[in-house]
C-alpha positions as a LaTeX table, in Angstrom:
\begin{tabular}{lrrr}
\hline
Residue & $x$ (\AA) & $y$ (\AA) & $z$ (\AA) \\
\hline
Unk1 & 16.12 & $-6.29$ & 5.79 \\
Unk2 & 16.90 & $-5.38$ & 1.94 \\
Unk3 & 15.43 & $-8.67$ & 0.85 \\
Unk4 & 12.40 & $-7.76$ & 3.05 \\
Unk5 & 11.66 & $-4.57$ & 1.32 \\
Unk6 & 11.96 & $-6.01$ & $-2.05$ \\
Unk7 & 9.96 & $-9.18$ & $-1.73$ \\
Unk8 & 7.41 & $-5.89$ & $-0.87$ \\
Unk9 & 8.00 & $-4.01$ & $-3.44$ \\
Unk10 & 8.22 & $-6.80$ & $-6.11$ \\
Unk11 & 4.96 & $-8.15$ & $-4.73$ \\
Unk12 & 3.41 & $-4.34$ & $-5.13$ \\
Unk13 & 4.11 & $-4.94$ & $-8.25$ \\
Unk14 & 3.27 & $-7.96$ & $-9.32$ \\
Unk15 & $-0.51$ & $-7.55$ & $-7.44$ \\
Unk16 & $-0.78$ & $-4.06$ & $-9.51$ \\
Unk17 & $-0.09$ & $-5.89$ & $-12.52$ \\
Unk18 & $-2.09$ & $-8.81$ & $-11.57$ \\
Unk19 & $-5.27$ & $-6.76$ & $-10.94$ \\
Unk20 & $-5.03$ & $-4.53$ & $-14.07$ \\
Unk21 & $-4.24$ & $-1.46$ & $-12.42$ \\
Unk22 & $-3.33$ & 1.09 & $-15.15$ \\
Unk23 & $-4.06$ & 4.63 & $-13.07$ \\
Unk24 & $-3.70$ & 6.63 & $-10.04$ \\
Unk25 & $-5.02$ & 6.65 & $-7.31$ \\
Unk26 & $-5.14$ & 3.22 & $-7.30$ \\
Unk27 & $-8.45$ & 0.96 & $-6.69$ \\
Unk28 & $-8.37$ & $-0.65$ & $-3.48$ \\
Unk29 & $-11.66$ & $-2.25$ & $-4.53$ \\
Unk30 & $-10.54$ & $-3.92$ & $-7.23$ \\
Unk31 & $-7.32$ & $-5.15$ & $-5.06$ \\
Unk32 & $-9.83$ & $-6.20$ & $-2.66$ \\
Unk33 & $-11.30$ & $-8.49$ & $-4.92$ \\
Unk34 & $-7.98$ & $-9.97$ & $-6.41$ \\
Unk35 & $-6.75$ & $-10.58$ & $-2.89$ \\
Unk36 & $-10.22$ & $-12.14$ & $-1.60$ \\
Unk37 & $-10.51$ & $-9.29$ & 1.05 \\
Unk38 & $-13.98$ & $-8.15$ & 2.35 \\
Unk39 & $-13.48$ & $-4.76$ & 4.08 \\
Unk40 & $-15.55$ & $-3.78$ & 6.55 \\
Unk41 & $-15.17$ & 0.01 & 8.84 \\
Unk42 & $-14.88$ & $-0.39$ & 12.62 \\
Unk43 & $-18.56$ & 1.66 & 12.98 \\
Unk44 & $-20.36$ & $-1.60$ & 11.42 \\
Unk45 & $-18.90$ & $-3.83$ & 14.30 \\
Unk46 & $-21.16$ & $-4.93$ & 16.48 \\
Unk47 & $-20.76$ & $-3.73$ & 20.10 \\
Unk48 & $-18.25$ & $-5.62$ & 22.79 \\
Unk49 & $-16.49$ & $-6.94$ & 19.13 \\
Unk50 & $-13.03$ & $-6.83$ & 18.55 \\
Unk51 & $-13.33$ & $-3.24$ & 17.08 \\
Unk52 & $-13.79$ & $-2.39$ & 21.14 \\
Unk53 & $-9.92$ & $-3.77$ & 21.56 \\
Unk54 & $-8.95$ & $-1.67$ & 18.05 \\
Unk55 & $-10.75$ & 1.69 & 19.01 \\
Unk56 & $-7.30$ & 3.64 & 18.30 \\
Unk57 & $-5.98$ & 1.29 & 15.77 \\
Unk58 & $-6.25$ & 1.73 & 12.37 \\
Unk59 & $-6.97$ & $-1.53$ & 11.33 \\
Unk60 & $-6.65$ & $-4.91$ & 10.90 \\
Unk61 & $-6.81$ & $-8.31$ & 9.28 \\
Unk62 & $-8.78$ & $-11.76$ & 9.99 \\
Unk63 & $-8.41$ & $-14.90$ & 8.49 \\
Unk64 & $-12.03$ & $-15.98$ & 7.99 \\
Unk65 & $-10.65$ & $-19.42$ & 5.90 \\
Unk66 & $-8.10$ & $-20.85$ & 4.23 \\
Unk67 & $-8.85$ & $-18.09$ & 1.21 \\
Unk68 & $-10.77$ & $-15.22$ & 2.31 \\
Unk69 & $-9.75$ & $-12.53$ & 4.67 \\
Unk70 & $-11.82$ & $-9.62$ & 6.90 \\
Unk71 & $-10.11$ & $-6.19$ & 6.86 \\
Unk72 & $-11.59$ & $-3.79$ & 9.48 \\
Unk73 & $-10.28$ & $-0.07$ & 8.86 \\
Unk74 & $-11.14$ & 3.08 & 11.64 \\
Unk75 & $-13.76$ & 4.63 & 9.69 \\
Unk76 & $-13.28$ & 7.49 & 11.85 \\
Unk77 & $-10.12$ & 8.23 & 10.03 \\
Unk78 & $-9.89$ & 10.59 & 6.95 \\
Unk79 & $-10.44$ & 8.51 & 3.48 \\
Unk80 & $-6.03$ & 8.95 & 2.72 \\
Unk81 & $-5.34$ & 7.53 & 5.96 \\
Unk82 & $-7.66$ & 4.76 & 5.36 \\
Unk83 & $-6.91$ & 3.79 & 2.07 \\
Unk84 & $-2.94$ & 3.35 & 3.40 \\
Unk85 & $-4.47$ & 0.87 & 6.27 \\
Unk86 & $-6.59$ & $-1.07$ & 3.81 \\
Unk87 & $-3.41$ & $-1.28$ & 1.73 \\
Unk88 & $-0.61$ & $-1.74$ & 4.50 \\
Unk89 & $-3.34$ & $-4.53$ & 5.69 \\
Unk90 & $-3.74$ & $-5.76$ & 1.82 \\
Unk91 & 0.32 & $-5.78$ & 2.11 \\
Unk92 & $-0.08$ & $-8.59$ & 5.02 \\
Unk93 & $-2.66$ & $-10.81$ & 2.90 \\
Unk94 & $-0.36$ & $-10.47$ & $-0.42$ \\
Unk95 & 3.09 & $-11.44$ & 1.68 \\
Unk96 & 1.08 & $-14.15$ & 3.88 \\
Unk97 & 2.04 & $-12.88$ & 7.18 \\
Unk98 & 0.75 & $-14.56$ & 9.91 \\
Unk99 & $-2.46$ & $-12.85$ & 10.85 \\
Unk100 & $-2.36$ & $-14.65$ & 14.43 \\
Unk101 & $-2.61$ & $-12.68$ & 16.56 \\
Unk102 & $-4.12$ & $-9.69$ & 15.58 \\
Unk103 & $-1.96$ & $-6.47$ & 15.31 \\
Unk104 & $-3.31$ & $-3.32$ & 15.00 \\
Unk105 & $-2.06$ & $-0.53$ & 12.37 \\
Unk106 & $-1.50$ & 2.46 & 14.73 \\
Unk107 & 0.67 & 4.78 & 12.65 \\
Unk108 & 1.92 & 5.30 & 9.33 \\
Unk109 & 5.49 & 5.97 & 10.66 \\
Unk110 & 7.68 & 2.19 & 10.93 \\
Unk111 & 9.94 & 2.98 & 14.15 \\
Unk112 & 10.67 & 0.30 & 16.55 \\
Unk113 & 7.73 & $-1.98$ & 14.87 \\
Unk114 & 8.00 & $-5.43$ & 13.74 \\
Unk115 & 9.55 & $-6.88$ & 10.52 \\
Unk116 & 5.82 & $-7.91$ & 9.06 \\
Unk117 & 4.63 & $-4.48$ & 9.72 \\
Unk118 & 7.60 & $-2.39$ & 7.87 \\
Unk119 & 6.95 & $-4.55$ & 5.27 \\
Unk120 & 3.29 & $-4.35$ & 5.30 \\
Unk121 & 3.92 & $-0.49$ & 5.27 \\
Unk122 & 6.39 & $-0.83$ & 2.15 \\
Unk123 & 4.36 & $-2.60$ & 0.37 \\
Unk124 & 1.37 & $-0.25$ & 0.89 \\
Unk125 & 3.96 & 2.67 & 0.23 \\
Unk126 & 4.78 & 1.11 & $-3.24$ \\
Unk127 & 1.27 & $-0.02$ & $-4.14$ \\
Unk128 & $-0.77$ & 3.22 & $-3.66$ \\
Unk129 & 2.49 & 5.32 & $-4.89$ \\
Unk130 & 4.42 & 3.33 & $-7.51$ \\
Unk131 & 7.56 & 5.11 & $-7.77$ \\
Unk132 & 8.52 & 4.38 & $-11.53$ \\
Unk133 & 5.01 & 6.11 & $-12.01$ \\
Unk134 & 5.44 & 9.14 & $-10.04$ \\
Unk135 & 8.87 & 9.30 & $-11.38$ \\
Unk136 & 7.43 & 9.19 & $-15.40$ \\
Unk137 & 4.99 & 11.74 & $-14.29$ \\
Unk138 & 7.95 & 14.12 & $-13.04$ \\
Unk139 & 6.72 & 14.31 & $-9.80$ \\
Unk140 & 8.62 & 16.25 & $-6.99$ \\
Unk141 & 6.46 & 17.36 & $-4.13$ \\
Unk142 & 4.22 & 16.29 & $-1.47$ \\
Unk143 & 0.88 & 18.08 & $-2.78$ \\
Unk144 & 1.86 & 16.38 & $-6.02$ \\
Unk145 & 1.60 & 12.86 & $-4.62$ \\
Unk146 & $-0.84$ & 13.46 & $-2.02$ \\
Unk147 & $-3.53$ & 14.89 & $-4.86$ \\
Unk148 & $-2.60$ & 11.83 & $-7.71$ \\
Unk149 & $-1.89$ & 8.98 & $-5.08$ \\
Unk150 & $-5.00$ & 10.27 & $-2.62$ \\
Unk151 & $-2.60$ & 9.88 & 0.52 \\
Unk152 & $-2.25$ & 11.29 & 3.64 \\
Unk153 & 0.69 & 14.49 & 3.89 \\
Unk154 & 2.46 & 11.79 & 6.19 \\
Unk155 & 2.68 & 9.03 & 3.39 \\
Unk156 & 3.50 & 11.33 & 0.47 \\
Unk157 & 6.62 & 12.81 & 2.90 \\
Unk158 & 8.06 & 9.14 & 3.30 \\
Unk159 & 7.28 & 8.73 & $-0.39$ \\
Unk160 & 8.88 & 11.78 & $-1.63$ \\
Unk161 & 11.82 & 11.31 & 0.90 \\
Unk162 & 12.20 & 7.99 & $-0.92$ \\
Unk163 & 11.58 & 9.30 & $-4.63$ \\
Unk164 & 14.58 & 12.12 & $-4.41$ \\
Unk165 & 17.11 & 9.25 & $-3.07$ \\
Unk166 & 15.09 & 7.38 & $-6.43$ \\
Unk167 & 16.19 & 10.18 & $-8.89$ \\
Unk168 & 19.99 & 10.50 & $-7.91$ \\
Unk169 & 20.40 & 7.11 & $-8.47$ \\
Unk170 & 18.18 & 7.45 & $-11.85$ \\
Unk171 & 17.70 & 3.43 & $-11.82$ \\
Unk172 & 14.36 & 3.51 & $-12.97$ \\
Unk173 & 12.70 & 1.01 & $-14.89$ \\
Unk174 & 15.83 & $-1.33$ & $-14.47$ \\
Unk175 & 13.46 & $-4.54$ & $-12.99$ \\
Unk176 & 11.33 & $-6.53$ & $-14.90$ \\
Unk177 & 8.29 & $-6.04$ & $-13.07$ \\
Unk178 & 9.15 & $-2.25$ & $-12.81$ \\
Unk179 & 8.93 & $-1.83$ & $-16.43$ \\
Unk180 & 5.85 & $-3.86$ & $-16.70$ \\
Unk181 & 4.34 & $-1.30$ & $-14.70$ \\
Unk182 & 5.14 & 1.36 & $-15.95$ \\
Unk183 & 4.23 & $-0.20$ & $-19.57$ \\
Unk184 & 0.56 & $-0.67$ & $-17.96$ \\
Unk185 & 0.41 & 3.01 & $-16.72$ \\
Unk186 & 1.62 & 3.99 & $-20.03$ \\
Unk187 & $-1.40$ & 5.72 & $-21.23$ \\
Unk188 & $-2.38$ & 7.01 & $-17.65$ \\
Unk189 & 1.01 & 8.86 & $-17.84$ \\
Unk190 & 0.68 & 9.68 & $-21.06$ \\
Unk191 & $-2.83$ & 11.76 & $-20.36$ \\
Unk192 & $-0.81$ & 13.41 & $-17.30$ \\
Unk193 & 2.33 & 14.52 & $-17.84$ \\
\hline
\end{tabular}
């Protein structure tokens, strides 16, 4: 399971450093792009679609080719809980899960779910919330990371959870892709710390 969770962290990462990202909260749009993802919400699915199968799902991912993927998110969710699904559903595209068959998001917690899906979710978790980041910024509470990360209370409280274990070990900055990240965010932190 550790090498799971950091082939998804490493490829958080390396996608985030790919794409350019140098600020909080991160743009999905531009990840979109970098990750050939066209994201489209459930209420622009025609009717009797597969968004009828999904209706309390969060979301998920098609393989339209070889290349380019469909993400449908539940629209009818609030903005933080979307932006997690279109990452956790980025998180299968950038690992190259199998996207047959469909599997639908339906919670931000990762009890009793598959291997793919934890990952997904770590991935997401260190994508839209970069620890090294949060860490540089001094960041200790749940507002703090829901208002700079634009997350849901749910994923700032597994982040945070996951930050304090972070701190007492104080092993930031320690992997190569780590420090390019936080080297990118440099000015972002800078302007506020």
């Amino acid at each position: 399971m550790y090498e799971q969770y950091k082939a998804a962290r490493n490829r958080a990462w390396k996608i985030l450093i790919e794409a350019g990202i140098d600020r909080l909260p991160i743009d999905l749009k531009k990840l979109c792009k970098t990750l050939y993802a066209t994201v489209i919400p459930y209420s622009q699915m025609g009717e009797k679609t597969l968004s009828d199968f999904a209706a309390t799902g969060d979301g998920f991912t098609l393989a339209l080719n070889r290349k380019q993927r469909l993400i449908v998110v539940n629209d009818a969710k609030s903005i933080p809980r979307m932006r997690f699904t279109l990452a956790h559903e980025l998180g299968h595209i950038a690992l190259n899960h199998t996207l047959k068959p469909v599997v639908y998001r339906n919670s931000e917690i990762d009890n009793n779910q598959k291997p793919e899906e934890i990952q997904a979710s770590i991935f997401a978790r260190d994508l839209l919330m970069p620890a090294c980041v949060l860490a540089a910024l001094h960041v200790t509470t749940v507002d703090e990371i829901m208002q700079i990360c634009n997350v849901s209370f749910t994923s700032a409280q597994i982040r945070l959870n996951r930050l304090l274990e972070l701190y007492k070990r104080n092993m930031f900055g320690v992997h190569p892709l780590e420090r390019q990240v936080i080297a990118q965010f440099d000015q972002f932190i800078k302007n506020n710390k």
